[in-house]
C-alpha positions as a printed Julia matrix, in Angstrom:
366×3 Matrix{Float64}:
 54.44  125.76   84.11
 51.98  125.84   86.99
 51.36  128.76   89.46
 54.12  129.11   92.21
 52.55  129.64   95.76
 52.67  133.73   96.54
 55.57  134.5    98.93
 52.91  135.4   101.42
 51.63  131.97  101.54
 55.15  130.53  101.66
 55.88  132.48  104.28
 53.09  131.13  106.19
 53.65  127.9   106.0
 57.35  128.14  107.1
 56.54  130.38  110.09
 53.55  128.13  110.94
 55.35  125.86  114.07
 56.65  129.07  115.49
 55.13  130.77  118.6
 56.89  134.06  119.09
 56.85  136.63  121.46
 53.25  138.67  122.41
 55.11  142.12  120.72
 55.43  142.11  117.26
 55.59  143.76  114.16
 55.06  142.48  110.61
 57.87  144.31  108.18
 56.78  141.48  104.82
 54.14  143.41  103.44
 54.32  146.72  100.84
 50.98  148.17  102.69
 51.29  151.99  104.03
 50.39  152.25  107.33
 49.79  155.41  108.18
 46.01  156.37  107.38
 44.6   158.19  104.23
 44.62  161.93  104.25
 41.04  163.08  105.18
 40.11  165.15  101.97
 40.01  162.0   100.06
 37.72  159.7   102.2
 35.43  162.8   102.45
 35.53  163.04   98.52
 34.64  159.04   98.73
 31.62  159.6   101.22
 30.14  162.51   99.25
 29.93  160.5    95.9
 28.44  157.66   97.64
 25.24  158.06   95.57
 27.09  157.53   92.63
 26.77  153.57   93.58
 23.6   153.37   91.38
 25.23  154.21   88.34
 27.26  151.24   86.4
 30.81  153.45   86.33
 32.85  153.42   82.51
 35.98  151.28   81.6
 37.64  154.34   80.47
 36.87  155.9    83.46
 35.18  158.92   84.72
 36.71  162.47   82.71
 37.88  163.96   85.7
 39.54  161.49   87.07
 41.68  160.75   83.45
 42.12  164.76   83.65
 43.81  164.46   87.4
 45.83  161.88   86.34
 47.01  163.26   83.05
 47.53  166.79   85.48
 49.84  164.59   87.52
 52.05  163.35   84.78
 52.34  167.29   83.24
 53.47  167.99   87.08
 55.59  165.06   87.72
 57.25  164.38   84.15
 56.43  167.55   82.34
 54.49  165.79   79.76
 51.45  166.98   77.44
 49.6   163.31   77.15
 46.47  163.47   75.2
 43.31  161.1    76.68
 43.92  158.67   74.24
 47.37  158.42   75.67
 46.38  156.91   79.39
 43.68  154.89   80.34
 42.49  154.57   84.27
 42.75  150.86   85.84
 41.62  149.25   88.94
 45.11  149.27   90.53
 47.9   148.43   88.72
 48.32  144.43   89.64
 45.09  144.3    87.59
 46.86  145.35   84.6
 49.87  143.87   85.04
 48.17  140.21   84.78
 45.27  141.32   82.66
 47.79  143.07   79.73
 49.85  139.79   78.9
 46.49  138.32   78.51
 45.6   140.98   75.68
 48.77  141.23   73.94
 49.47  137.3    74.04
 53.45  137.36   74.04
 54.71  134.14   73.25
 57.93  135.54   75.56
 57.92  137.58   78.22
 61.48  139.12   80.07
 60.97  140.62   84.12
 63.58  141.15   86.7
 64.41  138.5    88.64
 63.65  138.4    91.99
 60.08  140.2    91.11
 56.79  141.42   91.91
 55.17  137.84   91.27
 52.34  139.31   89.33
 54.83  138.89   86.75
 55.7   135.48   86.26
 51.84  135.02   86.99
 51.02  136.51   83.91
 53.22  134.66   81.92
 52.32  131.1    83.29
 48.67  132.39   82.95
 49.64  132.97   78.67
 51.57  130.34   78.53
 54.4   132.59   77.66
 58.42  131.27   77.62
 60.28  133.74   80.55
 63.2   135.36   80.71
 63.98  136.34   84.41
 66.45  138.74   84.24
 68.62  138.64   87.6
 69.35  141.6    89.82
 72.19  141.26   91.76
 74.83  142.97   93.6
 77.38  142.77   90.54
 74.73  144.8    88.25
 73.68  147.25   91.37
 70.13  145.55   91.22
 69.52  147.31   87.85
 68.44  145.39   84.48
 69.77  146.45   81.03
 68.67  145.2    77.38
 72.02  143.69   77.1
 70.28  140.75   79.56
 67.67  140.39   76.58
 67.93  136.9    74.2
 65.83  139.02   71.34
 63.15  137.01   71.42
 60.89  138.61   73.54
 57.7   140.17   72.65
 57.01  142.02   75.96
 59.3   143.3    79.08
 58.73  145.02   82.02
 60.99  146.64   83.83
 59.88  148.04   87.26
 61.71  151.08   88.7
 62.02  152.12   91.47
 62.31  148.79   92.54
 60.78  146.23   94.29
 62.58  144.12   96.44
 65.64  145.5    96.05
 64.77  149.06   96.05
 67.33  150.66   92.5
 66.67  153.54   90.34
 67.01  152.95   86.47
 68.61  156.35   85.51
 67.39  158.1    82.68
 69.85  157.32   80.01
 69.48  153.38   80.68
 65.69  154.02   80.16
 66.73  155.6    76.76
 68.7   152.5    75.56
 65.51  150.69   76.84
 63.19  152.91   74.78
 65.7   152.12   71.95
 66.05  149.0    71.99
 61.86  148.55   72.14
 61.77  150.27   68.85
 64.39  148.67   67.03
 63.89  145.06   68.52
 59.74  145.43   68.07
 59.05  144.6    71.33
 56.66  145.87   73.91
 57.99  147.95   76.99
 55.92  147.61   80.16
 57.45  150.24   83.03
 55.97  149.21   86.63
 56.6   152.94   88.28
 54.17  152.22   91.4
 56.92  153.95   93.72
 57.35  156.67   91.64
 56.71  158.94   94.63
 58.52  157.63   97.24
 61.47  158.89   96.49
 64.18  161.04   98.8
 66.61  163.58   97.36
 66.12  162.68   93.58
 62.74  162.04   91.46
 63.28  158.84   89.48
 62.52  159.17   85.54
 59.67  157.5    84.0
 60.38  155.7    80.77
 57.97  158.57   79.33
 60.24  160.92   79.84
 62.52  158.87   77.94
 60.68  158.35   75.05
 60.1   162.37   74.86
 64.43  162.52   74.91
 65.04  159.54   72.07
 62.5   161.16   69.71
 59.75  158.84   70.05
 57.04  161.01   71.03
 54.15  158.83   70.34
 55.48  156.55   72.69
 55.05  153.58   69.64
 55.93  150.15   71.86
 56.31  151.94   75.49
 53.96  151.9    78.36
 54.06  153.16   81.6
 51.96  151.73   84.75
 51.64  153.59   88.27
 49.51  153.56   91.03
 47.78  155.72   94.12
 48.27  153.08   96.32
 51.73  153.55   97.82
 51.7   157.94   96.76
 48.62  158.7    98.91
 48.59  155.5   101.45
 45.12  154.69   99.75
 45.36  151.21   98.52
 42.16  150.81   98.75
 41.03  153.09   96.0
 42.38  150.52   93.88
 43.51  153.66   91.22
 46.37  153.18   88.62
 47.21  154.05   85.1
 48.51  152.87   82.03
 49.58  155.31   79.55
 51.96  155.82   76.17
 51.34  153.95   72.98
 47.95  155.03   72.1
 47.13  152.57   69.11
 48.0   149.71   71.66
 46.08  151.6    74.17
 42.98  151.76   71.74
 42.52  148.28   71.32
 43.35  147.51   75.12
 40.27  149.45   76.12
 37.86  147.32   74.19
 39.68  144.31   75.64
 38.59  145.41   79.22
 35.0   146.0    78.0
 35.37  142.71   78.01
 37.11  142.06   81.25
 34.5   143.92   83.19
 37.29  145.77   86.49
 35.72  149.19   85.98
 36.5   150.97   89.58
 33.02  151.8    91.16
 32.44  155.95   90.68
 33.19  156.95   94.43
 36.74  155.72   94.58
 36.7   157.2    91.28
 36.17  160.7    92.38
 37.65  159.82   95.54
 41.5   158.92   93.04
 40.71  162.31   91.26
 40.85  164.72   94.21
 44.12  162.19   94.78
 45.98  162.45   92.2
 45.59  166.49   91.83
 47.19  167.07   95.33
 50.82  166.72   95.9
 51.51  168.45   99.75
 50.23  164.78  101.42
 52.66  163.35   99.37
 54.98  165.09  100.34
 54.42  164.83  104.24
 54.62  160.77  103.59
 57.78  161.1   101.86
 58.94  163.15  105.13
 57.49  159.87  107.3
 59.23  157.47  105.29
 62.54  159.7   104.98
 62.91  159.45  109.5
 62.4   155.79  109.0
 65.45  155.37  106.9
 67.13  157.75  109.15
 66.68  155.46  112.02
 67.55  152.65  109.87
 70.8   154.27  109.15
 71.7   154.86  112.6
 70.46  151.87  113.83
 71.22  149.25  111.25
 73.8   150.97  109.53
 72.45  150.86  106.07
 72.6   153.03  103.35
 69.37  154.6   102.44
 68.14  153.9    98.93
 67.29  156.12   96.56
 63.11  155.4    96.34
 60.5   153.1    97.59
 60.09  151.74  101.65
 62.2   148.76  101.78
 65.09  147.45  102.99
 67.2   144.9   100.7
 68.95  143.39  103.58
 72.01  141.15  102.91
 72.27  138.07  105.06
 73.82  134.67  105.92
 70.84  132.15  105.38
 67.62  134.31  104.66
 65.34  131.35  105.23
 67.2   131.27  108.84
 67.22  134.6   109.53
 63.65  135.45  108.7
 62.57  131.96  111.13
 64.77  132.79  114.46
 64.05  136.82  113.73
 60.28  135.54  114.24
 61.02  133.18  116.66
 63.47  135.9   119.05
 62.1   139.2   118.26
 58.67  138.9   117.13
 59.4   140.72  113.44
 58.34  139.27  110.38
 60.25  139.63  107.3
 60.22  138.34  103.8
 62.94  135.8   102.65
 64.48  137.08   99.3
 64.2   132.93   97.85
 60.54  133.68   98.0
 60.59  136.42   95.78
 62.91  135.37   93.08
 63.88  132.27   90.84
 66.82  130.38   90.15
 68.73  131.2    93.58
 68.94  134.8    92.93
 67.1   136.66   95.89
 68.79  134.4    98.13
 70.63  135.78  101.11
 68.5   138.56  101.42
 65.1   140.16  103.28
 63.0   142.98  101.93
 62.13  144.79  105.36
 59.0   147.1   104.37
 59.29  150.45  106.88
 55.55  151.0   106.7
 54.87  152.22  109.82
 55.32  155.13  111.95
 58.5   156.68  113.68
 57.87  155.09  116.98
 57.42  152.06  115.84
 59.61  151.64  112.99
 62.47  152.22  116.06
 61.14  149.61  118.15
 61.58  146.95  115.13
 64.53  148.51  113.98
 66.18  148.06  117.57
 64.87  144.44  117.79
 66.59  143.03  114.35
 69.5   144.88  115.62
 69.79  143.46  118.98
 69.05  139.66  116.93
 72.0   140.5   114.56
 74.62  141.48  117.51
């Protein structure tokens, strides 16, 4: 298998012959735009003297200490520091771990984050896409398994389509890890971005089936999306510390130890919750305009939109084309035909202008 072009770059190239209007507002991409809360790009200009130092791979003490502090608050979970290991953002990982564990077959939901398949064309691993779809609520189960994988990652809350895996499927999950032997790899990057309900991590799971060493299951998350500080490039892998022991010396190797100011700059990060919790407020009057406007229900986590359509290739050209408002085709981000007849619609931005776009993609659907 070769690389597939990333949906960005599709997009690109189908948009290309279009000139639309002078207004417009670009809904494709999973980048917060509201700006990152002032404490932590002070705590990244004070440690700027830090950038003569060659930073860890195991990171920095306090920042593995804010981030363990933030799974006790989240999840209610004791991890130890041999349980969770810091990473430069959580893409990073999610190519770089296939790499290490060299699965000769990898499962992911289907359509995907396309770090994913990546990985697995980068190994030369066999794929099973496992489809989301409106029959299954957009939710995968290890029923979709052939029992031949070695690793799968599941990614809740989800992106594109925007489901919550409930706890007890993340038991069977957890289960079915342990009994099959394979490798669990939870992508939990919108974690926070959740409305009335926190979403479970598969940690949590673990904890309830018994398996509290967390033997096969690993969870990934990320600062990105929780503090609207991509940037910082500040994730986490934690659970199964023997496969967590040997994954460390394989990114001595790799050489993405974060630089020590974003470091300290994540750790003052992840220890705060109340800017969280203002974001979640921004994102929550977005989906209350999309409600009223659109006439969607809101999901459960995450900023996007999982819009059902006629001809999303169509829609997403004359939307551009009409309105000015860019959106990403659901064929780009999924194999097989599933995806199609959908757009993920990212409400990144502000009140005010989340409206405007809002009222433009509902004056091109009337």
């Amino acid at each position: 298998m070769q690389f597939e072009k990333y949906p960005f770059q599709k997009l690109n190239e189908l948009l290309s012959d279009i000139t639309p209007p002078s207004e417009q507002y670009i809904l494709t991409i999973g980048e917060p735009q509201f700006d990152t809360p002032e404490f932590i790009q002070k705590a990244f200009c004070d440690n700027s003297n830090t950038l003569n130092k060659y930073p860890a791979t195991a990171g920095i003490p306090e920042l593995r200490e804010s981030m363990l502090g933030f799974i006790k608050r989240r999840y209610n979970l004791e991890l130890s520091f041999d349980e969770l290991l810091p990473v430069n953002g959580t893409r990073e990982v999610l190519f770089n771990f296939p790499a290490f564990l060299q699965p000769k077959k990898i499962a992911h939901p289907n359509p995907f984050y396309q770090i994913y398949e990546g990985a697995a064309i980068a190994v030369g691993a066999k794929i099973n896409r496992m489809p989301l779809t409106k029959e299954n609520n957009f939710i995968n189960t290890p029923k979709e398994l052939n029992g031949d994988e070695d690793l799968v990652i599941i990614n809740t809350p989800n992106n594109p389509c925007a489901s919550v895996t409930g706890i007890d499927l993340l038991c069977e999950w957890v289960e079915s890890a342990l009994k099959n032997d394979f490798v669990i790899l939870s992508d939990e990057c919108y974690s926070e971005l959740y409305f009335d309900n926190k979403p479970p991590s598969i940690l949590e799971a673990c904890k309830i089936v018994g398996n509290d060493s967390f033997k096969n299951v690993l969870a990934i998350n990320s600062i990105s999306k929780r503090s609207s500080a991509p940037s910082l490039r500040s994730g986490y892998i934690a659970g199964d510390k023997e496969i967590l022991k040997n994954y460390l010396l394989y990114r001595t190797y790799v050489g993405c130890a974060s630089p020590l100011p974003l470091q300290k700059a994540a750790a003052v990060a992840w220890s705060e919750d109340s800017h969280v919790d203002e974001f979640r407020s921004e994102y929550a009057k977005n989906f209350k305009l999309a409600e009223e406007i659109l006439g969607i229900k809101r999901p459960d986590a995450t900023f996007y939109i999982w819009l059902e359509v006629d001809d999303d290739i169509e829609f997403t050209k004359n939307l551009w084309k009409e309105k000015g408002v860019k959106v990403m085709p659901g064929s780009f981000m999924g194999r097989d035909g599933i995806g199609q007849g959908y757009v993920r619609i990212a409400l990144v931005y502000d009140e005010e202008k989340t409206k405007k776009a809002l009222t433009k993609i509902k004056e091109f659907i009337s």
